[in-house]
């Protein structure tokens, strides 16, 4: 499912600019192949020098994958980890061995694998921690690539405009051609500013925002895995994991769990559901779990 | 109660701009639906790409709730926590069990609940700490949304102006129409600058400022809860909590407490008052407590 | 005593701008009540939304109090703390009880009071540390208020100019009125730039600079109080405190103390002097102490 | 092998600017020896005052050496360190003594030398850590030199333009010469902007990016050397080192190592290969190792 | 010896600007006493408000002293500290007592004095650490003063230009005088930009760069003094100190010391040399030490 607000944002933004243009004049005035070439090409060229073409691709791939990612409700993850914790408390850590293959998220999968493999608390936690750091470093590069493009965009817009102005001022014959020349010269500035503020800038921001959510989820997994390893009481584990959940969902989760009793049957039902069909919405999950 | 300075600030600022306009010309010159569309719409579009529509709503809701919040005097909170500390020292921690439901602030409520539930010092403090961090992270997103809008505002103002200038320069016939065209083109710049410096920027700053006050209050609660858990002398607890109070209120508090004696009767009076009617102003509270 | 360099700076700066104007034209051209209203009012309005009117007052009060503060020589403080240390080493910590009321600085006063009250090293140091942090947080708000005003100043200058330009371009009749109109429109930009660079900006910087000196002094007090509590050798205590003194004063202090011997009589003379008359200049102090 | 994306970026960028110019006018208009002198000379002069000529040379040398460096696949390094670990586990640390001379990378070489010399864990790790910090500090100077040049470039472009404008406005006779004069004055602005955004800026960014990769590789070496010193299980060592590898290569490495068995013969084959011919591509290495 | 690159940079930069002017017009056009007054005076005034006149003097003194400082080769310092370490290992720490008076650098002198005075490891190291921090704080003020001046320079350039433009636009009679007026108004902008980018900015950068070198040297001294105190093997001490040396000098130092043997006679020769004549260049030192 595509990230709706990104799509709506792009549609709204470009429609408005388009509207602003056609109500006052012709779109043709603003369509300039030369301007596209100098602004678009300049941004790509500078970014290639700054990073590498590989990085630009990775950056856009990161945005596409994040925008297209299924929406994850942390509460579903919490239910899952709680169930795992209860399973481990009753049957030992090796019971997870067969479950791991059903897990989609590579971070959680790897973490539980290490748990089953019998890693000690300290090694395990330092590996989990470093993996988050490493992931952060990699996504940070993609974010920086995007922000660099947002910085280069108005600069190449200005370069195009200065080139246009130098040429125009060189051969002034009549003041009217001067206006038209300046008009053309300003188009690259317009392109640069729009690209920076409607494309690269907001996308870099989105990538940064989504990566924070992603790292937060990983932190929650780390909390849970550590709790399972230490055999902590599932209630305390939940308290600790809830800190990573946003306030509204947290309140709902707490209220819901105050109302129900975790029975062995419920856990079995949940386990079967989970094996069959992953990543159910939490609201569906709740309904199915209670009604049986 | 609405935050007075925000309301006065808005009234003052927009009145001045309005005044500056009507004394020199007609307001009609500045009212442009197209300009509203391109600047306002552009800001919303870019922010939707950058975050999500949900975030924009949360950000404004955060401002509204903070601006409309009742003014909290940290000294009232200190009196309350001191009383709790004395109650726990004489009757044990379970005495708080019935008090908790009367507490309004969710952070304090949750912290004291954990205390009653018998959490150990280390777990308790790490949960309290993480909750502050988690709250900070959530409000930081709202602050960043607001600051992003303040950044996008002048950019879309400039985009509107450049579009206007390109169109105007394209069809110069007489120099007079040129002036009028530029005049219209500049209106989006005006809108963008006003929105950034009279609306989004100051509101982002306000949100940041109020959230600091809020986090400071939570830190004071954390200090108090830890003190109660450790059974620290209430006098030392007060010294530690006072650090979160601003210097003027602190001086008043110290002076007041040098003058009075905390008797059992006073505490009982206070307890009754508190159950009946929450969040009294400190100045009222003092008067009522002493006069009985 | 007023901070001389602030006064000289203001006098010099505004005289120069005044001079630049009257040698080239008339001051009347630059005196615009409307411009004062839009720039000054706009700054105040935006800052009120961003913070509160209370904060603006506190910020200016902080500047006034700091600028008007008596110049403090850290060496006088060092002599005092050294004497206290020697008194405590010979007569025990309770000897300070009567001295505390003669101390002016609230931080030192409170710290020594805690010492006399028998606080343990760890609690004492954490309170002293937190108080510095709390003071830093409060003064930081004032500094940020001032910097915000410096940021808003050119923005409202620009808003005024854009309003003026829109109105002027609207009704062009002859090119000469155009010049005059632009001239008037530019005055708000001038006001905004001058306010940012001759008033709010440098004052924010001054506040930041003076608060650093103040925090440094508090850190020196903390070092000294900790030393007294641990009963450290006064010579080591001096070495540690000297780190907070600027290099020139430090060299002088060291040289002076290499030349003199700290006798009991000298200490008594100093104690008497200190009770009678606080905050003597170090150079005077030295002279009086040696000549008896 | 030259860094391809840098070369392509430069070629693309300058071709586009060249194209933009020749399609609209003559290149001769933009070729100005005076503009080169004032912008290029000004940048060098300011950077020499700011740093030293030595630093400018080091900065460019750093870029050249990094851009020209052979591409290093961290997986080849991992295979090597794993083999070393197995050698040390079976034959003791002194077995590395003869290997060290074959190592190219000075950091790894020095680290293993310290290992053989019998340094204790703590000293060894603190030396390895400090060396990374020291390397970081040195490369940071080069990066800052480059960023300073990117900052000075548009400033000297502007200085050139203002000088040109002052002179041009001084002797206005006819409006046409005014246009030509402004046209010439703008050329330094164009030079400054292009140098900042197509040369110094992206190169500074590249240096920063490549130095991060380099430090990451050193961190991986440090992890490996510490693991060998502690005699850790090579599998755990691999887990830890893999954190420094980018996700795609990591996945490939893990998959490959799940499919093969590390036999004594394979290690001997690898050792022989490594002595004979360093820095093979990982893909080649894999093929050769398996096929024998 | 003056810092050569600073001198060459200034000469080159100002010559280029001078050249750019005289090839296109007359220097007289650019010589404006009023412009010097408003830009130079404004910068000084604002900086005096922001800091104090004392700070401005200290800042320039810091630059002069650093630029004029004798070039220090860290390798000479390393040879010296190694010799001290060997002396202490054979004859005890008191042997340094007579050497200290020959040491020029106050930080090293003080550190060794504390060593001889028998300070314990922890106190000694914390004093050495704090002194570096204190030095850093003091030089940071000077750096900030310089950067503030670089920030104020273009602001006062702009203030001058806006004043000029307001006056010029006020009394337009003929378009030619308009050009001349604008030309004069732009001169303050030129002054401000040149001062920021050819004087204050690069000097602030230089001060920052040189202070980093200075702090690095102090850190090396701290490492050495700690090593001597702990009686560490001089070879390990060298390894640790070398981390502060730049890579090229480090390589040379290592290579040189692999080739020679440290004999008692060499040390005595070195000691005699050092007493007689301080701060010899390392290259000279090497030659003299080996040839005897």
CSV table of N, CA and C in Angstrom, one decimal, chain C residues 108 164 179 271:
chain,number,residue,atom,x,y,z
C,108,UNK,N,26.8,30.2,46.5
C,108,UNK,CA,27.9,29.9,47.5
C,108,UNK,C,27.2,29.7,48.9
C,164,UNK,N,5.3,48.0,1.4
C,164,UNK,CA,5.6,49.2,0.7
C,164,UNK,C,5.7,49.1,-0.8
C,179,UNK,N,10.8,56.2,-7.1
C,179,UNK,CA,12.0,56.2,-6.3
C,179,UNK,C,11.7,56.6,-4.9
C,271,UNK,N,39.5,38.0,57.6
C,271,UNK,CA,38.2,37.7,58.1
C,271,UNK,C,37.4,38.9,58.6
